[in-house]
Amino acid sequence: MPGAEVEATESSVAEATASTIVESGALDDAATQMLARLEAELGDAIVEHGATYGDVVVRVRPDAWRRTATFCKEELGCDYLSFVSAIDWMPTPAIVDEGSGDTSTPAQPKETTYGVAGSGGRFQVFAIVASTRGAHQRVVLKTDLDDAQPHIESWVPVYPGADWHERETWEMFGIVFDGHPALRHLYLPFEFEGHPLRKDYPLLAREVKPWPGLVDVEPMPGEDSDDTDAAAVEAS
Amino acid sequence: MIGLQIGWGTTLAIKTLIVLGFVPLSALILGYTFLLKMMSHMQSRLGPMDPGGFHGWYQLIGDGLKFMQKEDIMPAEADRRVFALAPAVVVLSTFLVFVVIPAGPRLVVEPLDVGVFYALAVSSLSVIGVLMAGWASSNKFALMGALRAAAQLIAYELPLVLAVVGVVMQAGTMSLQGIVFHQQSGSLFGWSGIGQPFILTQFVGFALFMVAAQAELTQPPFDMPVAESELVAGYMVEYTGFRFLFFFIGEFGTAFAFSALAATLFLGGWSVPWVHGVAADWLGPLVLFAKVMFVAFLMFWARFTYPRLREDQLQALAWKWLIPIALVNILATGVLKVAFR
Amino acid sequence: MTTGTELPPPNLPGGVGQLPEVHLDPQMLRQLAEAQVNVELDTGDMILNLGPQHPATHGTLRLVVRLDGERVIAADPVIGYMHRGYEKLTEYRTYPQITTLINRIDWLSSFANEVPFIAGAEMLMGIEAPPRAQYIRTILTELSRIATFLLFLGEMGLQVGAITPAFYGFRDREYVLNLIEAVTGGRFHPNFNRIGGLKDDLPWGWNSDTRTTMRKVLESCDEFENLVVGNPIFEQRTRSIGIIPADLGAAYGVSGSNIRASGVDWDLRRDGNPHLPYNEIEWKVWTHPDGDSFARYWVRLQETRESARMVLQLIDQMPSGPIMSKVPRIIKVPEGEVWVNTENPLGEMGYYIVSKGATGPFRVKIRSASFSNVSILPWMLRGVYVPDIITILASLYFILGDIDR
């Protein structure tokens, strides 16, 4: 449900282009059909489903993760793997104080809310597969993980490209993929400790030093330092 | 040699100095004209323009001086003596080829009767130097380059030699001076206006010689040993400073030598048919230089245009195509020589 | 912090001599070509390290290959030398700040990286850019595509050994970069998109300059066709080298010109969500059935020509009007999730934006094309010669910033 209702300004020429605004919950025929087939095959393995701007979002139970992939690849014709990654739903910790006027970092809400098709906990693995043929439909698949020891089946026997995606997800989130041939570091050095994309892993650069644009702004020659407030607001 | 009474020792010293002086000079001229200027113009840029004022003619001299004052770096694991000796071996073969190339009827350092045989034999000494360089560098890339070079240089020796056999058969002598005289005094269908340059009858041999010479110099399309985008200078990769200068002089000096050989064997060398005697002594070097520039132009033109052949494709070209064609050429030459006695 | 699972030691796990085998199901296995290695002499294997500094690896990609003579037995790409942690950074930045960052993912076609992100933010806000802004966005995306591909056409010749086409590629690319600079002020990192439209309008006289330049681009494509594609040695070096079967490529996530060169008729400009007015001009999707390196070169050559023709049409049809919608000064994007992907020059690039109503996103998953394109290398490099590694790397055309993010 889009919140801010803003309209495009009046244009002096008639609409040359078709509107690209998509309703957030709308699904066209091909997507609706695909959702129906998924529900028929997976039945109660689907915990929740939703739609986001024309894409079907399906959240499945963790034990049906690989079965879903096989079904999408074999039956739905989704032969193309876009990516496999994860979301950590813990709220982003604030690294600037609320009233300090430092707008360099956005203030994220403190409550835990989940996105489209909900979530069962803190960690969620999601993937997008698409079809290179026919109606080129695609589907967003999500699944929930155990918070303490997050692990899920690996997709490598189905989509070999998941190899690198799962390695990256493991090193960034600490999610273990069962059945992956060799879960080792991809981006980070092999002695790296910690999982950076978890929300409790701090972004060190801003802790060590505040945003230089706020503190180090010197007044222009001839101005006095009253104008630094304008500089801070300019940051957004 | 020139009518003065000079002792044997002095003659030797003068000849040595001539060769030692001329080889780097030839490398310099070829490098500047073709590598710096012709390549740049082909790639729609200008090349060096500042050093020396006029189109940067001083650039390579400056480069040479720069190389000479660089630090001598040797890899820690390298075989020190072999590493130091390898460039010398490569350059040695270049010097030795220049000994037999005639620049005039009496202007040749050593007029050997087996000039052609000697030149081709001595030019293949550089393979040893390349292998030494690649092995002693204790670097896997250098080793790969050296092994590729060994295979390639040995494979392309054969087309080189066989291409020249046709010329030798037609001239009846292996002496380079003799071949030049034969072309100068020959005639085409009775007309002796331009003599009988062997390129007209041995055009197949000329083409084979050019291709094989390109491969012997490890220039594109045959530069697998020095593949810039893979092995980054191949067997030369660990060499810097003065030693690298040796390799550079070796490469371009040998290019000059092969061009001079091609000009002598196929284009008539220093001779123009209507100039004889003392005048030829003065005109000969200039004529030879012009012909060498032309042949070098062809070689470098191919160098900057073609991508490189893969190692197995390169070997297939030599063994399956060039050698059979060369053999057929020899056969045809023999038959025609007997028929048109 | 351990995960409690026994993992093999990293970076050549199991030590020298054992590289991980991907266990594929039988249906995959029958498509794999078995590497035939002639073992007549009992020679030892050699481990060669291509990179991270190497002229052929387009930046800091490191390929650890095990060789038997000149044949590759196994290859393992090691990436991450340029990892800048973009996905972590996006959690602490506002949308305009992120626009500056994501310019630098694929730095050769920077404008094309911004478009899907901005389009996603606009979708979440429920606004759309005015028609003129959309046309200019399309033109600049296509110009970025032409600039990237001209570089590719030149440097693939360079990797194969011909020095000269690289200079022609760079020279022709300068004309296009001048155009981009005239509009955006930046050759490489324009940072020109804003949520709701663009920063500025086109300068005076830009249309006619672009028409001239597009004609030059078409001429130089003909030059490349003569010089490179028509060269028999180039054909010998690239035909049947590095064949990607279509279904295996799709399962690995290979996208863009690479998969179109394997015969898959899929182009997100035509088949994806319509953010930009591609369906209002006449253009064609180019495919090639072979799937080898030559096909990839040929497809990109044709796409360069096609992009030049598209730009000419777009200039003729461009509407007039404003270039920016009305947006509040401090932009708060409402809560929601959106997946936006577009056809970048390198392949499919997409952003999965999770927003919670703040001035910056909650999580952005950046799907970059080269990451998946390069992941097929361990499979593809088995049994090829060392020079063919270079050809394959050049033909896949990845950018390190795109792989490493």
Coordinates of N, CA and C in Angstrom, one line a residue, chain B residues 39 41-45 140-141 143-144 148 220-221 223-224 228-232 303-313, chain C residues 46-50 54-56 67 70 158-164 167-168 171 231 233-234 236-237 241 385-388 390:
Chain B
M39 N 53.6 1.6 -35.6 CA 52.6 1.0 -34.8 C 51.6 2.1 -34.3
H41 N 51.0 5.0 -35.6 CA 50.1 5.6 -36.6 C 49.0 4.6 -37.0
M42 N 49.4 3.3 -37.0 CA 48.3 2.3 -37.3 C 47.2 2.3 -36.3
Q43 N 47.6 2.7 -35.0 CA 46.6 2.7 -34.0 C 46.0 4.1 -33.7
S44 N 46.1 4.9 -34.7 CA 45.6 6.3 -34.8 C 46.1 7.1 -33.5
R45 N 47.4 7.0 -33.3 CA 48.0 7.9 -32.3 C 49.3 8.2 -32.8
K140 N 56.9 -19.7 -12.9 CA 56.1 -20.7 -13.7 C 55.7 -20.1 -15.1
F141 N 55.4 -18.8 -15.0 CA 55.0 -18.2 -16.3 C 56.2 -18.2 -17.3
L143 N 58.7 -20.2 -17.3 CA 58.9 -21.6 -17.8 C 58.0 -22.0 -18.9
M144 N 56.7 -21.6 -18.7 CA 55.7 -21.9 -19.8 C 56.1 -21.2 -21.1
R148 N 57.1 -23.1 -24.6 CA 56.4 -22.8 -25.8 C 57.4 -22.4 -26.9
P220 N 53.8 -11.6 -33.2 CA 52.5 -12.0 -33.5 C 52.4 -12.2 -35.0
P221 N 51.6 -13.0 -35.6 CA 50.7 -14.0 -35.0 C 51.4 -15.2 -34.3
D223 N 53.3 -15.2 -31.4 CA 54.1 -14.8 -30.2 C 53.5 -15.4 -28.9
M224 N 53.2 -16.7 -29.0 CA 52.8 -17.4 -27.8 C 53.8 -17.4 -26.7
E228 N 51.5 -11.4 -24.4 CA 51.4 -10.3 -23.5 C 50.2 -10.4 -22.6
S229 N 49.1 -10.9 -23.1 CA 47.9 -10.8 -22.2 C 47.8 -12.1 -21.4
E230 N 48.7 -13.1 -21.6 CA 48.7 -14.2 -20.8 C 49.9 -14.4 -19.9
L231 N 51.0 -14.4 -20.5 CA 52.3 -14.7 -19.7 C 53.0 -13.4 -19.4
V232 N 52.5 -12.3 -19.9 CA 53.2 -11.0 -19.6 C 54.7 -11.1 -19.9
R303 N 52.7 -8.0 -37.7 CA 52.8 -8.1 -36.3 C 51.7 -7.3 -35.6
F304 N 51.4 -6.1 -36.1 CA 50.4 -5.3 -35.4 C 49.0 -5.5 -35.8
T305 N 48.8 -6.4 -36.8 CA 47.4 -6.6 -37.2 C 46.8 -7.9 -36.7
Y306 N 47.5 -9.0 -36.6 CA 46.9 -10.3 -36.4 C 46.9 -10.6 -34.9
P307 N 45.8 -11.3 -34.5 CA 45.8 -11.9 -33.2 C 46.8 -13.1 -33.2
R308 N 47.0 -13.7 -32.0 CA 48.0 -14.7 -32.0 C 47.4 -16.1 -32.1
L309 N 48.1 -17.0 -32.8 CA 47.7 -18.3 -32.9 C 48.0 -19.1 -31.6
R310 N 47.1 -20.0 -31.3 CA 47.3 -20.9 -30.2 C 48.4 -21.9 -30.5
E311 N 49.0 -22.4 -29.4 CA 50.2 -23.2 -29.6 C 50.0 -24.4 -30.5
D312 N 48.9 -25.1 -30.4 CA 48.7 -26.3 -31.2 C 48.3 -25.9 -32.6
Q313 N 47.7 -24.7 -32.8 CA 47.4 -24.3 -34.1 C 48.6 -23.9 -34.8
Chain C
M46 N 50.8 -28.9 -12.3 CA 51.4 -27.6 -11.9 C 50.2 -26.7 -11.5
I47 N 50.4 -26.0 -10.3 CA 49.4 -25.1 -9.9 C 49.8 -23.7 -10.3
L48 N 49.0 -23.1 -11.1 CA 49.4 -21.7 -11.6 C 48.4 -20.7 -11.1
N49 N 48.9 -19.6 -10.8 CA 48.1 -18.6 -10.1 C 47.9 -17.4 -11.1
L50 N 46.8 -17.3 -11.8 CA 46.6 -16.2 -12.7 C 46.0 -15.0 -11.9
H54 N 46.9 -9.3 -13.2 CA 47.2 -10.0 -14.5 C 46.4 -9.2 -15.6
P55 N 47.1 -9.1 -16.7 CA 46.4 -8.2 -17.7 C 45.1 -8.8 -18.3
A56 N 44.9 -10.1 -18.1 CA 43.8 -10.7 -18.7 C 42.6 -10.8 -17.8
L67 N 47.3 -27.3 -13.8 CA 47.6 -27.6 -15.2 C 48.3 -28.9 -15.4
E70 N 49.8 -27.8 -20.8 CA 49.0 -26.7 -21.1 C 47.5 -26.9 -20.9
L158 N 42.4 -7.6 -28.1 CA 43.7 -7.5 -27.4 C 44.0 -8.8 -26.6
Q159 N 43.0 -9.4 -26.0 CA 43.2 -10.6 -25.2 C 43.6 -11.7 -26.1
V160 N 43.1 -11.7 -27.3 CA 43.4 -12.8 -28.2 C 44.8 -12.5 -28.9
G161 N 45.3 -11.3 -28.8 CA 46.6 -11.1 -29.3 C 46.7 -9.9 -30.3
A162 N 45.6 -9.4 -30.8 CA 45.7 -8.3 -31.8 C 45.7 -7.0 -31.0
I163 N 46.8 -6.3 -31.1 CA 47.0 -5.1 -30.2 C 46.1 -3.9 -30.7
T164 N 45.9 -3.9 -32.0 CA 45.4 -2.6 -32.6 C 43.9 -2.4 -32.3
F167 N 42.9 0.0 -29.4 CA 43.0 1.4 -29.5 C 41.8 2.0 -30.2
Y168 N 41.3 1.3 -31.2 CA 40.1 1.8 -31.9 C 38.9 1.8 -31.0
R171 N 39.2 4.7 -28.7 CA 39.0 6.0 -29.4 C 37.5 6.2 -29.6
N231 N 38.7 -11.8 -39.3 CA 40.1 -12.3 -39.3 C 40.1 -13.8 -39.1
I233 N 42.4 -15.8 -38.1 CA 43.0 -16.3 -36.8 C 42.1 -16.1 -35.6
F234 N 41.4 -14.9 -35.7 CA 40.4 -14.7 -34.6 C 39.4 -15.8 -34.6
Q236 N 39.7 -18.8 -35.6 CA 40.3 -20.1 -35.1 C 40.5 -20.0 -33.6
R237 N 40.7 -18.9 -33.0 CA 40.9 -18.8 -31.6 C 39.6 -18.8 -30.8
I241 N 35.2 -22.4 -28.7 CA 35.9 -22.3 -27.4 C 34.9 -21.8 -26.4
Y385 N 42.9 -25.3 -23.0 CA 44.2 -24.8 -23.0 C 44.4 -23.5 -22.2
V386 N 45.6 -23.2 -21.8 CA 45.8 -21.9 -21.1 C 45.4 -20.7 -22.0
P387 N 45.8 -20.7 -23.3 CA 45.3 -19.5 -24.0 C 43.8 -19.4 -24.1
D388 N 43.2 -20.6 -24.1 CA 41.7 -20.5 -24.1 C 41.1 -19.9 -22.9
I390 N 42.2 -17.4 -21.4 CA 42.1 -16.0 -21.6 C 41.0 -15.6 -22.6

